[in-house]
Short mmCIF file of N, CA and C in Angstrom, two decimals:
data_model
loop_
_atom_site.label_atom_id
_atom_site.label_comp_id
_atom_site.label_asym_id
_atom_site.label_seq_id
_atom_site.Cartn_x
_atom_site.Cartn_y
_atom_site.Cartn_z
N MET E 29 -8.76 25.55 70.05
CA MET E 29 -7.61 24.85 69.56
C MET E 29 -7.97 23.49 69.01
N ASP E 30 -8.95 22.93 69.63
CA ASP E 30 -9.36 21.62 69.12
C ASP E 30 -9.78 21.69 67.67
N ASP E 31 -10.45 22.77 67.32
CA ASP E 31 -10.86 22.94 65.93
C ASP E 31 -9.66 23.07 65.01
N ALA E 32 -8.63 23.74 65.47
CA ALA E 32 -7.42 23.91 64.66
C ALA E 32 -6.71 22.59 64.48
N LYS E 33 -6.65 21.76 65.57
CA LYS E 33 -6.03 20.45 65.48
C LYS E 33 -6.80 19.55 64.52
N LYS E 34 -8.13 19.61 64.68
CA LYS E 34 -8.98 18.82 63.80
C LYS E 34 -8.77 19.20 62.35
N SER E 35 -8.72 20.49 62.12
CA SER E 35 -8.53 21.00 60.75
C SER E 35 -7.19 20.56 60.20
N THR E 36 -6.14 20.60 61.01
CA THR E 36 -4.81 20.18 60.57
C THR E 36 -4.80 18.69 60.30
N GLU E 37 -5.42 17.90 61.18
CA GLU E 37 -5.49 16.45 60.98
C GLU E 37 -6.29 16.11 59.72
N GLU E 38 -7.40 16.84 59.51
CA GLU E 38 -8.21 16.61 58.31
C GLU E 38 -7.41 16.96 57.06
N ASN E 39 -6.64 18.05 57.14
CA ASN E 39 -5.82 18.45 56.00
C ASN E 39 -4.76 17.40 55.71
N LYS E 40 -4.16 16.82 56.80
CA LYS E 40 -3.17 15.76 56.62
C LYS E 40 -3.81 14.53 55.98
N GLU E 41 -5.01 14.18 56.48
CA GLU E 41 -5.71 13.02 55.91
C GLU E 41 -6.05 13.26 54.43
N LEU E 42 -6.55 14.47 54.13
CA LEU E 42 -6.86 14.81 52.75
C LEU E 42 -5.60 14.79 51.90
N SER E 43 -4.52 15.32 52.46
CA SER E 43 -3.25 15.35 51.73
C SER E 43 -2.77 13.93 51.47
N THR E 44 -2.86 13.05 52.48
CA THR E 44 -2.47 11.65 52.33
C THR E 44 -3.38 10.96 51.32
N THR E 45 -4.67 11.20 51.39
CA THR E 45 -5.63 10.61 50.45
C THR E 45 -5.35 11.12 49.03
N ASP E 46 -5.07 12.42 48.90
CA ASP E 46 -4.74 12.98 47.58
C ASP E 46 -3.48 12.35 47.01
N LYS E 47 -2.48 12.14 47.90
CA LYS E 47 -1.23 11.52 47.45
C LYS E 47 -1.48 10.09 46.99
N LYS E 48 -2.30 9.35 47.76
CA LYS E 48 -2.63 7.97 47.38
C LYS E 48 -3.38 7.94 46.05
N ASP E 49 -4.36 8.85 45.92
CA ASP E 49 -5.12 8.93 44.66
C ASP E 49 -4.21 9.31 43.49
N SER E 50 -3.30 10.23 43.76
CA SER E 50 -2.36 10.66 42.73
C SER E 50 -1.46 9.51 42.30
N LYS E 51 -0.97 8.71 43.27
CA LYS E 51 -0.14 7.55 42.96
C LYS E 51 -0.93 6.53 42.16
N LYS E 52 -2.19 6.28 42.56
CA LYS E 52 -3.04 5.34 41.84
C LYS E 52 -3.25 5.80 40.39
N LYS E 53 -3.50 7.10 40.21
CA LYS E 53 -3.72 7.65 38.87
C LYS E 53 -2.46 7.46 38.01
N LYS E 54 -1.28 7.72 38.61
CA LYS E 54 -0.02 7.54 37.87
C LYS E 54 0.17 6.08 37.48
N ILE E 55 -0.13 5.16 38.42
CA ILE E 55 0.01 3.73 38.13
C ILE E 55 -0.94 3.33 37.00
N TYR E 56 -2.19 3.80 37.05
CA TYR E 56 -3.17 3.50 36.01
C TYR E 56 -2.70 4.04 34.65
N LYS E 57 -2.17 5.27 34.67
CA LYS E 57 -1.67 5.87 33.42
C LYS E 57 -0.52 5.06 32.85
N ILE E 58 0.39 4.61 33.71
CA ILE E 58 1.53 3.80 33.26
C ILE E 58 1.03 2.46 32.71
N LEU E 59 0.10 1.82 33.41
CA LEU E 59 -0.46 0.55 32.93
C LEU E 59 -1.16 0.72 31.58
N ILE E 60 -1.92 1.78 31.43
CA ILE E 60 -2.61 2.04 30.16
C ILE E 60 -1.59 2.29 29.05
N ALA E 61 -0.53 3.05 29.36
CA ALA E 61 0.51 3.32 28.37
C ALA E 61 1.21 2.02 27.94
N ILE E 62 1.49 1.15 28.91
CA ILE E 62 2.14 -0.14 28.60
C ILE E 62 1.21 -1.00 27.74
N LEU E 63 -0.07 -1.06 28.09
CA LEU E 63 -1.03 -1.83 27.30
C LEU E 63 -1.15 -1.28 25.87
N LEU E 64 -1.20 0.03 25.74
CA LEU E 64 -1.27 0.64 24.41
C LEU E 64 -0.01 0.35 23.60
N LEU E 65 1.15 0.38 24.25
CA LEU E 65 2.40 0.07 23.58
C LEU E 65 2.41 -1.38 23.11
N LEU E 66 1.99 -2.31 23.97
CA LEU E 66 1.92 -3.72 23.59
C LEU E 66 0.94 -3.94 22.45
N LEU E 67 -0.20 -3.25 22.50
CA LEU E 67 -1.19 -3.35 21.42
C LEU E 67 -0.59 -2.82 20.12
N PHE E 68 0.12 -1.73 20.16
CA PHE E 68 0.76 -1.16 18.98
C PHE E 68 1.79 -2.13 18.40
N ILE E 69 2.61 -2.72 19.27
CA ILE E 69 3.62 -3.68 18.81
C ILE E 69 2.95 -4.89 18.16
N PHE E 70 1.91 -5.43 18.79
CA PHE E 70 1.19 -6.57 18.24
C PHE E 70 0.59 -6.22 16.88
N LEU E 71 0.00 -5.04 16.77
CA LEU E 71 -0.60 -4.60 15.51
C LEU E 71 0.46 -4.44 14.43
N ALA E 72 1.61 -3.88 14.77
CA ALA E 72 2.70 -3.71 13.80
C ALA E 72 3.20 -5.06 13.31
N ILE E 73 3.35 -6.02 14.22
CA ILE E 73 3.80 -7.36 13.83
C ILE E 73 2.76 -8.02 12.93
N PHE E 74 1.49 -7.90 13.29
CA PHE E 74 0.41 -8.48 12.47
C PHE E 74 0.41 -7.89 11.07
N ILE E 75 0.53 -6.57 10.95
CA ILE E 75 0.53 -5.92 9.64
C ILE E 75 1.75 -6.36 8.83
N TYR E 76 2.90 -6.46 9.47
CA TYR E 76 4.11 -6.88 8.76
C TYR E 76 3.94 -8.28 8.18
N PHE E 77 3.50 -9.22 9.00
CA PHE E 77 3.38 -10.60 8.53
C PHE E 77 2.23 -10.79 7.54
N SER E 78 1.20 -9.99 7.64
CA SER E 78 0.10 -10.15 6.69
C SER E 78 0.44 -9.54 5.33
N THR E 79 1.34 -8.57 5.29
CA THR E 79 1.73 -7.98 4.01
C THR E 79 2.99 -8.59 3.42
N HIS E 80 3.74 -9.34 4.21
CA HIS E 80 4.98 -9.96 3.74
C HIS E 80 4.88 -11.48 3.79
N LYS E 81 3.83 -11.99 3.17
CA LYS E 81 3.67 -13.44 3.15
C LYS E 81 4.73 -14.05 2.25
N ASN E 82 5.31 -15.12 2.72
CA ASN E 82 6.28 -15.83 1.90
C ASN E 82 5.54 -16.62 0.84
N GLU E 83 5.96 -16.44 -0.39
CA GLU E 83 5.38 -17.23 -1.48
C GLU E 83 6.35 -18.36 -1.76
N ASN E 84 6.14 -19.46 -1.11
CA ASN E 84 7.00 -20.61 -1.32
C ASN E 84 6.47 -21.43 -2.48
N ILE E 85 7.37 -22.00 -3.22
CA ILE E 85 7.03 -22.74 -4.43
C ILE E 85 6.96 -24.23 -4.15
N ILE E 86 6.01 -24.89 -4.77
CA ILE E 86 5.91 -26.34 -4.72
C ILE E 86 6.59 -26.86 -5.98
N LEU E 87 7.48 -27.83 -5.81
CA LEU E 87 8.25 -28.33 -6.94
C LEU E 87 7.39 -29.14 -7.90
N SER E 88 7.75 -29.06 -9.17
CA SER E 88 7.04 -29.78 -10.23
C SER E 88 7.30 -31.28 -10.12
N LYS E 89 6.25 -32.07 -10.29
CA LYS E 89 6.38 -33.53 -10.31
C LYS E 89 6.88 -34.01 -11.67
N ASP E 90 6.76 -33.16 -12.69
CA ASP E 90 7.13 -33.55 -14.05
C ASP E 90 8.57 -33.20 -14.41
N ALA E 91 9.28 -32.50 -13.54
CA ALA E 91 10.65 -32.07 -13.85
C ALA E 91 11.60 -33.26 -13.81
N LYS E 92 12.55 -33.27 -14.76
CA LYS E 92 13.54 -34.34 -14.85
C LYS E 92 14.93 -33.71 -14.88
N ARG E 93 15.86 -34.39 -14.26
CA ARG E 93 17.26 -33.93 -14.24
C ARG E 93 17.86 -34.13 -15.63
N PHE E 94 18.65 -33.17 -16.09
CA PHE E 94 19.39 -33.33 -17.34
C PHE E 94 20.84 -32.96 -17.11
N GLU E 95 21.71 -33.46 -17.96
CA GLU E 95 23.15 -33.21 -17.80
C GLU E 95 23.44 -31.75 -18.11
N ASP E 96 24.04 -31.11 -17.14
CA ASP E 96 24.38 -29.70 -17.30
C ASP E 96 25.51 -29.41 -16.33
N THR E 97 26.70 -29.24 -16.81
CA THR E 97 27.85 -29.06 -15.93
C THR E 97 28.40 -27.65 -16.04
N VAL E 98 27.70 -26.73 -15.41
CA VAL E 98 28.14 -25.33 -15.36
C VAL E 98 27.99 -24.84 -13.93
N GLU E 99 28.73 -23.79 -13.60
CA GLU E 99 28.65 -23.21 -12.26
C GLU E 99 27.47 -22.25 -12.18
N ALA E 100 26.86 -22.21 -11.00
CA ALA E 100 25.73 -21.32 -10.78
C ALA E 100 26.19 -19.86 -10.75
N VAL E 101 25.38 -18.99 -11.34
CA VAL E 101 25.64 -17.55 -11.34
C VAL E 101 24.45 -16.90 -10.65
N GLU E 102 24.73 -16.06 -9.66
CA GLU E 102 23.66 -15.46 -8.89
C GLU E 102 22.74 -14.61 -9.75
N ASN E 103 21.44 -14.76 -9.52
CA ASN E 103 20.38 -13.98 -10.18
C ASN E 103 20.44 -14.08 -11.70
N GLN E 104 20.78 -15.23 -12.21
CA GLN E 104 20.81 -15.42 -13.66
C GLN E 104 19.87 -16.55 -14.03
N ILE E 105 19.06 -16.30 -15.04
CA ILE E 105 18.27 -17.37 -15.61
C ILE E 105 18.50 -17.37 -17.12
N THR E 106 18.55 -18.55 -17.68
CA THR E 106 18.67 -18.70 -19.12
C THR E 106 17.34 -19.23 -19.61
N ILE E 107 16.70 -18.49 -20.50
CA ILE E 107 15.41 -18.94 -21.02
C ILE E 107 15.69 -19.87 -22.19
N ASP E 108 15.43 -21.13 -21.97
CA ASP E 108 15.64 -22.18 -22.97
C ASP E 108 14.34 -22.96 -23.06
N CYS E 109 13.45 -22.48 -23.94
CA CYS E 109 12.13 -23.13 -24.01
C CYS E 109 11.55 -23.06 -25.41
N SER E 110 10.55 -23.89 -25.62
CA SER E 110 9.80 -23.90 -26.88
C SER E 110 8.99 -22.60 -26.97
N LYS E 111 8.82 -22.13 -28.18
CA LYS E 111 7.97 -20.95 -28.39
C LYS E 111 6.57 -21.36 -28.81
N SER E 112 6.36 -22.68 -28.95
CA SER E 112 5.02 -23.18 -29.27
C SER E 112 4.72 -24.41 -28.43
N ILE E 113 3.43 -24.59 -28.21
CA ILE E 113 2.95 -25.71 -27.39
C ILE E 113 1.95 -26.48 -28.22
N LEU E 114 2.14 -27.79 -28.32
CA LEU E 114 1.19 -28.66 -29.02
C LEU E 114 0.27 -29.25 -27.94
N TYR E 115 -1.00 -28.86 -27.99
CA TYR E 115 -1.95 -29.26 -26.96
C TYR E 115 -2.55 -30.62 -27.28
N ASP E 116 -2.50 -31.53 -26.32
CA ASP E 116 -3.05 -32.87 -26.43
C ASP E 116 -4.39 -32.87 -25.69
N LYS E 117 -5.50 -32.85 -26.46
CA LYS E 117 -6.84 -32.77 -25.84
C LYS E 117 -7.15 -33.99 -24.98
N GLU E 118 -6.72 -35.16 -25.43
CA GLU E 118 -7.04 -36.39 -24.72
C GLU E 118 -6.49 -36.39 -23.29
N ASN E 119 -5.27 -35.93 -23.13
CA ASN E 119 -4.61 -35.93 -21.81
C ASN E 119 -4.62 -34.56 -21.13
N ASN E 120 -5.16 -33.56 -21.81
CA ASN E 120 -5.20 -32.18 -21.30
C ASN E 120 -3.81 -31.69 -20.90
N THR E 121 -2.83 -31.99 -21.76
CA THR E 121 -1.45 -31.56 -21.53
C THR E 121 -0.92 -30.87 -22.78
N GLY E 122 0.12 -30.12 -22.59
CA GLY E 122 0.79 -29.47 -23.70
C GLY E 122 2.21 -29.99 -23.83
N ILE E 123 2.58 -30.37 -25.05
CA ILE E 123 3.96 -30.80 -25.29
C ILE E 123 4.79 -29.53 -25.41
N PHE E 124 5.79 -29.45 -24.57
CA PHE E 124 6.50 -28.20 -24.38
C PHE E 124 7.84 -28.52 -23.73
N SER E 125 8.84 -27.73 -24.01
CA SER E 125 10.16 -27.97 -23.43
C SER E 125 10.67 -26.71 -22.73
N TYR E 126 11.11 -26.88 -21.49
CA TYR E 126 11.77 -25.80 -20.76
C TYR E 126 12.91 -26.41 -19.95
N LYS E 127 14.10 -25.81 -20.07
CA LYS E 127 15.26 -26.24 -19.29
C LYS E 127 15.70 -25.11 -18.37
N ASN E 128 15.82 -25.43 -17.10
CA ASN E 128 16.38 -24.49 -16.13
C ASN E 128 17.83 -24.92 -15.93
N HIS E 129 18.71 -24.29 -16.65
CA HIS E 129 20.12 -24.69 -16.66
C HIS E 129 20.75 -24.58 -15.29
N GLY E 130 21.79 -25.37 -15.08
CA GLY E 130 22.49 -25.42 -13.81
C GLY E 130 23.23 -24.14 -13.46
N ASP E 131 23.38 -23.21 -14.41
CA ASP E 131 24.05 -21.94 -14.09
C ASP E 131 23.12 -20.99 -13.34
N SER E 132 21.87 -21.36 -13.18
CA SER E 132 20.90 -20.55 -12.46
C SER E 132 20.90 -20.93 -10.99
N ASN E 133 20.66 -19.96 -10.13
CA ASN E 133 20.47 -20.28 -8.71
C ASN E 133 19.01 -20.02 -8.34
N GLN E 134 18.14 -20.10 -9.34
CA GLN E 134 16.73 -19.82 -9.15
C GLN E 134 15.89 -21.05 -9.49
N ILE E 135 14.83 -21.25 -8.74
CA ILE E 135 13.80 -22.22 -9.11
C ILE E 135 12.83 -21.47 -10.00
N ILE E 136 12.42 -22.10 -11.08
CA ILE E 136 11.54 -21.44 -12.06
C ILE E 136 10.13 -22.02 -11.95
N ASN E 137 9.14 -21.14 -11.99
CA ASN E 137 7.74 -21.54 -12.08
C ASN E 137 7.17 -20.90 -13.34
N LEU E 138 6.56 -21.72 -14.19
CA LEU E 138 5.96 -21.23 -15.42
C LEU E 138 4.45 -21.20 -15.27
N SER E 139 3.85 -20.08 -15.67
CA SER E 139 2.39 -19.95 -15.71
C SER E 139 2.02 -19.58 -17.13
N LEU E 140 1.04 -20.24 -17.68
CA LEU E 140 0.60 -19.95 -19.03
C LEU E 140 -0.71 -19.19 -18.96
N GLU E 141 -0.70 -18.00 -19.55
CA GLU E 141 -1.85 -17.09 -19.48
C GLU E 141 -2.47 -16.97 -20.87
N MET E 142 -3.78 -17.14 -20.94
CA MET E 142 -4.50 -17.01 -22.21
C MET E 142 -5.66 -16.04 -22.06
N ASN E 143 -6.13 -15.57 -23.20
CA ASN E 143 -7.31 -14.73 -23.22
C ASN E 143 -8.53 -15.60 -22.94
N GLU E 144 -9.38 -15.16 -22.05
CA GLU E 144 -10.57 -15.92 -21.68
C GLU E 144 -11.48 -16.17 -22.88
N LYS E 145 -11.54 -15.21 -23.80
CA LYS E 145 -12.38 -15.37 -25.00
C LYS E 145 -11.89 -16.52 -25.87
N ASP E 146 -10.58 -16.74 -25.90
CA ASP E 146 -10.03 -17.85 -26.69
C ASP E 146 -10.51 -19.20 -26.16
N LEU E 147 -10.71 -19.28 -24.87
CA LEU E 147 -11.15 -20.53 -24.27
C LEU E 147 -12.60 -20.85 -24.59
N GLU E 148 -13.33 -19.83 -25.06
CA GLU E 148 -14.73 -20.03 -25.42
C GLU E 148 -14.88 -20.66 -26.80
N GLY E 149 -13.77 -20.77 -27.53
CA GLY E 149 -13.82 -21.46 -28.82
C GLY E 149 -13.67 -20.58 -30.04
N SER E 150 -13.45 -19.29 -29.88
CA SER E 150 -13.26 -18.43 -31.05
C SER E 150 -11.77 -18.39 -31.38
N SER E 151 -11.38 -19.13 -32.40
CA SER E 151 -9.97 -19.20 -32.79
C SER E 151 -9.63 -17.97 -33.62
N ASN E 152 -8.78 -17.13 -33.09
CA ASN E 152 -8.33 -15.97 -33.85
C ASN E 152 -6.86 -15.74 -33.55
N ALA E 153 -6.17 -15.17 -34.49
CA ALA E 153 -4.72 -14.97 -34.34
C ALA E 153 -4.41 -13.85 -33.36
N GLN E 154 -5.28 -12.87 -33.26
CA GLN E 154 -5.06 -11.73 -32.37
C GLN E 154 -5.97 -11.85 -31.16
N SER E 155 -5.40 -11.77 -29.99
CA SER E 155 -6.22 -11.75 -28.78
C SER E 155 -5.73 -10.61 -27.89
N SER E 156 -6.68 -9.92 -27.31
CA SER E 156 -6.29 -8.80 -26.45
C SER E 156 -5.89 -9.35 -25.09
N GLU E 157 -5.29 -8.50 -24.26
CA GLU E 157 -4.87 -8.93 -22.94
C GLU E 157 -5.96 -8.68 -21.90
N ASP E 158 -7.16 -8.32 -22.38
CA ASP E 158 -8.28 -8.16 -21.45
C ASP E 158 -8.75 -9.54 -21.01
N ASN E 159 -9.12 -9.65 -19.76
CA ASN E 159 -9.69 -10.89 -19.22
C ASN E 159 -8.83 -12.11 -19.49
N THR E 160 -7.60 -12.05 -19.06
CA THR E 160 -6.73 -13.21 -19.21
C THR E 160 -6.87 -14.12 -18.00
N VAL E 161 -6.63 -15.41 -18.23
CA VAL E 161 -6.70 -16.40 -17.16
C VAL E 161 -5.47 -17.30 -17.24
N ILE E 162 -5.07 -17.82 -16.12
CA ILE E 162 -3.97 -18.79 -16.07
C ILE E 162 -4.57 -20.16 -16.39
N VAL E 163 -4.05 -20.82 -17.42
CA VAL E 163 -4.58 -22.12 -17.82
C VAL E 163 -3.73 -23.28 -17.32
N CYS E 164 -2.50 -23.01 -16.92
CA CYS E 164 -1.67 -24.06 -16.32
C CYS E 164 -0.46 -23.44 -15.63
N GLU E 165 0.10 -24.20 -14.70
CA GLU E 165 1.35 -23.84 -14.01
C GLU E 165 2.23 -25.07 -13.96
N SER E 166 3.52 -24.84 -14.05
CA SER E 166 4.46 -25.96 -14.07
C SER E 166 4.79 -26.48 -12.69
N GLY E 167 4.81 -25.62 -11.69
CA GLY E 167 5.40 -25.97 -10.40
C GLY E 167 6.89 -25.66 -10.51
N GLY E 168 7.58 -25.71 -9.42
CA GLY E 168 8.99 -25.31 -9.39
C GLY E 168 9.90 -26.25 -10.17
N ILE E 169 10.75 -25.65 -10.98
CA ILE E 169 11.75 -26.40 -11.75
C ILE E 169 13.12 -26.00 -11.20
N LEU E 170 13.78 -26.95 -10.57
CA LEU E 170 15.09 -26.69 -9.95
C LEU E 170 16.16 -26.45 -11.02
N PRO E 171 17.26 -25.77 -10.66
CA PRO E 171 18.39 -25.65 -11.59
C PRO E 171 18.89 -27.03 -11.99
N GLY E 172 19.13 -27.22 -13.29
CA GLY E 172 19.59 -28.51 -13.79
C GLY E 172 18.45 -29.46 -14.13
N TYR E 173 17.21 -28.99 -14.04
CA TYR E 173 16.04 -29.82 -14.35
C TYR E 173 15.29 -29.23 -15.55
N SER E 174 14.51 -30.08 -16.21
CA SER E 174 13.72 -29.64 -17.35
C SER E 174 12.34 -30.28 -17.29
N ILE E 175 11.40 -29.71 -18.05
CA ILE E 175 10.08 -30.33 -18.20
C ILE E 175 9.82 -30.47 -19.70
N ASP E 176 8.97 -31.45 -20.04
CA ASP E 176 8.63 -31.63 -21.45
C ASP E 176 7.13 -31.60 -21.69
N LYS E 177 6.36 -31.27 -20.63
CA LYS E 177 4.92 -31.12 -20.80
C LYS E 177 4.37 -30.19 -19.72
N LEU E 178 3.23 -29.63 -20.03
CA LEU E 178 2.50 -28.80 -19.09
C LEU E 178 1.13 -29.42 -18.89
N ARG E 179 0.71 -29.55 -17.66
CA ARG E 179 -0.63 -30.08 -17.36
C ARG E 179 -1.60 -28.90 -17.26
N PHE E 180 -2.59 -28.89 -18.14
CA PHE E 180 -3.54 -27.79 -18.21
C PHE E 180 -4.65 -27.94 -17.17
N ASP E 181 -5.10 -26.81 -16.64
CA ASP E 181 -6.23 -26.79 -15.71
C ASP E 181 -7.55 -26.59 -16.46
N LYS E 182 -7.45 -26.10 -17.68
CA LYS E 182 -8.64 -25.81 -18.50
C LYS E 182 -8.49 -26.50 -19.85
N LYS E 183 -9.63 -26.81 -20.47
CA LYS E 183 -9.64 -27.40 -21.81
C LYS E 183 -9.43 -26.29 -22.84
N ILE E 184 -8.65 -26.61 -23.86
CA ILE E 184 -8.37 -25.65 -24.93
C ILE E 184 -9.14 -26.09 -26.18
N PRO E 185 -9.90 -25.20 -26.79
CA PRO E 185 -10.63 -25.59 -28.00
C PRO E 185 -9.67 -25.76 -29.19
N THR E 186 -10.18 -26.32 -30.26
CA THR E 186 -9.37 -26.51 -31.47
C THR E 186 -9.01 -25.15 -32.06
N GLY E 187 -7.76 -25.02 -32.47
CA GLY E 187 -7.32 -23.78 -33.11
C GLY E 187 -5.90 -23.42 -32.73
N MET E 188 -5.49 -22.26 -33.21
CA MET E 188 -4.16 -21.71 -32.92
C MET E 188 -4.37 -20.47 -32.06
N PHE E 189 -3.70 -20.42 -30.92
CA PHE E 189 -3.92 -19.33 -29.97
C PHE E 189 -2.60 -18.73 -29.51
N HIS E 190 -2.66 -17.44 -29.24
CA HIS E 190 -1.51 -16.75 -28.65
C HIS E 190 -1.66 -16.81 -27.13
N ALA E 191 -0.54 -16.96 -26.46
CA ALA E 191 -0.54 -17.01 -25.00
C ALA E 191 0.72 -16.34 -24.49
N ARG E 192 0.75 -16.12 -23.20
CA ARG E 192 1.92 -15.51 -22.57
C ARG E 192 2.43 -16.47 -21.51
N LEU E 193 3.70 -16.79 -21.60
CA LEU E 193 4.35 -17.65 -20.63
C LEU E 193 5.02 -16.74 -19.59
N ILE E 194 4.53 -16.80 -18.37
CA ILE E 194 5.06 -15.97 -17.29
C ILE E 194 6.09 -16.80 -16.54
N ILE E 195 7.29 -16.25 -16.41
CA ILE E 195 8.39 -16.95 -15.76
C ILE E 195 8.68 -16.25 -14.43
N ASP E 196 8.29 -16.91 -13.34
CA ASP E 196 8.56 -16.39 -12.00
C ASP E 196 9.74 -17.14 -11.42
N THR E 197 10.54 -16.45 -10.62
CA THR E 197 11.72 -17.07 -10.03
C THR E 197 11.61 -17.11 -8.51
N TYR E 198 12.21 -18.14 -7.94
CA TYR E 198 12.21 -18.36 -6.50
C TYR E 198 13.63 -18.71 -6.07
N ASP E 199 14.03 -18.22 -4.92
CA ASP E 199 15.37 -18.50 -4.41
C ASP E 199 15.51 -20.01 -4.18
N ALA E 200 16.58 -20.59 -4.70
CA ALA E 200 16.78 -22.04 -4.61
C ALA E 200 17.00 -22.51 -3.17
N ASN E 201 17.48 -21.65 -2.30
CA ASN E 201 17.74 -22.05 -0.92
C ASN E 201 16.50 -21.90 -0.03
N THR E 202 15.82 -20.76 -0.14
CA THR E 202 14.69 -20.48 0.75
C THR E 202 13.34 -20.81 0.12
N ARG E 203 13.32 -20.95 -1.20
CA ARG E 203 12.09 -21.19 -1.99
C ARG E 203 11.11 -20.03 -1.90
N GLU E 204 11.60 -18.85 -1.56
CA GLU E 204 10.75 -17.66 -1.52
C GLU E 204 10.83 -16.96 -2.86
N LYS E 205 9.71 -16.33 -3.25
CA LYS E 205 9.64 -15.63 -4.53
C LYS E 205 10.63 -14.47 -4.55
N THR E 206 11.28 -14.29 -5.70
CA THR E 206 12.22 -13.19 -5.88
C THR E 206 11.58 -12.13 -6.78
N PRO E 207 12.16 -10.94 -6.84
CA PRO E 207 11.59 -9.91 -7.71
C PRO E 207 11.95 -10.10 -9.19
N PHE E 208 12.75 -11.11 -9.49
CA PHE E 208 13.17 -11.33 -10.87
C PHE E 208 12.14 -12.19 -11.58
N GLY E 209 11.98 -11.97 -12.84
CA GLY E 209 11.04 -12.74 -13.64
C GLY E 209 10.80 -12.04 -14.95
N THR E 210 10.13 -12.73 -15.84
CA THR E 210 9.86 -12.15 -17.15
C THR E 210 8.69 -12.90 -17.77
N SER E 211 8.36 -12.57 -18.99
CA SER E 211 7.33 -13.30 -19.72
C SER E 211 7.70 -13.29 -21.21
N ILE E 212 7.23 -14.30 -21.91
CA ILE E 212 7.45 -14.38 -23.36
C ILE E 212 6.16 -14.82 -24.02
N ASP E 213 5.99 -14.43 -25.27
CA ASP E 213 4.83 -14.83 -26.04
C ASP E 213 5.07 -16.20 -26.65
N VAL E 214 4.06 -17.05 -26.57
CA VAL E 214 4.12 -18.39 -27.16
C VAL E 214 2.81 -18.62 -27.91
N SER E 215 2.81 -19.65 -28.74
CA SER E 215 1.57 -20.02 -29.42
C SER E 215 1.17 -21.43 -28.99
N ILE E 216 -0.14 -21.64 -29.00
CA ILE E 216 -0.69 -22.95 -28.64
C ILE E 216 -1.43 -23.49 -29.85
N LEU E 217 -1.08 -24.70 -30.25
CA LEU E 217 -1.77 -25.35 -31.36
C LEU E 217 -2.56 -26.51 -30.79
N SER E 218 -3.86 -26.42 -30.96
CA SER E 218 -4.77 -27.46 -30.47
C SER E 218 -5.49 -28.04 -31.69
N ILE E 219 -5.26 -29.32 -31.94
CA ILE E 219 -5.90 -29.96 -33.10
C ILE E 219 -6.70 -31.17 -32.64
N ASP E 220 -7.65 -31.57 -33.50
CA ASP E 220 -8.47 -32.74 -33.17
C ASP E 220 -7.74 -34.02 -33.40
#
């Protein structure tokens, strides 16, 4: 009988040990699942913020207020600008006019794009859109403000060149980039 009692006690101990081990395994599995869930959430947040960077605009120092007494209209921009730019080599600026009328609720940023080959000094009337570079940016122009010059980042050789004026829009309240925008063709005249 002693052997039977021993066997029963051993079975109880094994059963208790198995139950404890089983509980430990369940706790470990739950902890691992929670850690994996937290890792997944962190990774999802990281991916979201890295792909949805806010493109906030820095306002132009050259913009000036002009009289414009109209009501703002949502998602409307009026393109009121020069179609040609007179480049001043001495000051590395372009004489140019752009008005962001008060009826807009968008901040405007202008980028001037030229063919890289044109910057090398070959003056030609036709330039392809291969290898284009941004030669200047205006910075944000608030509704009711205008600019009369563009500060160039690159020197423009003597000649007449075609360029593309890219008009990007930013929400006037949040200063975040909007999906609205356009571009127009302009010419640059650079003389000695």
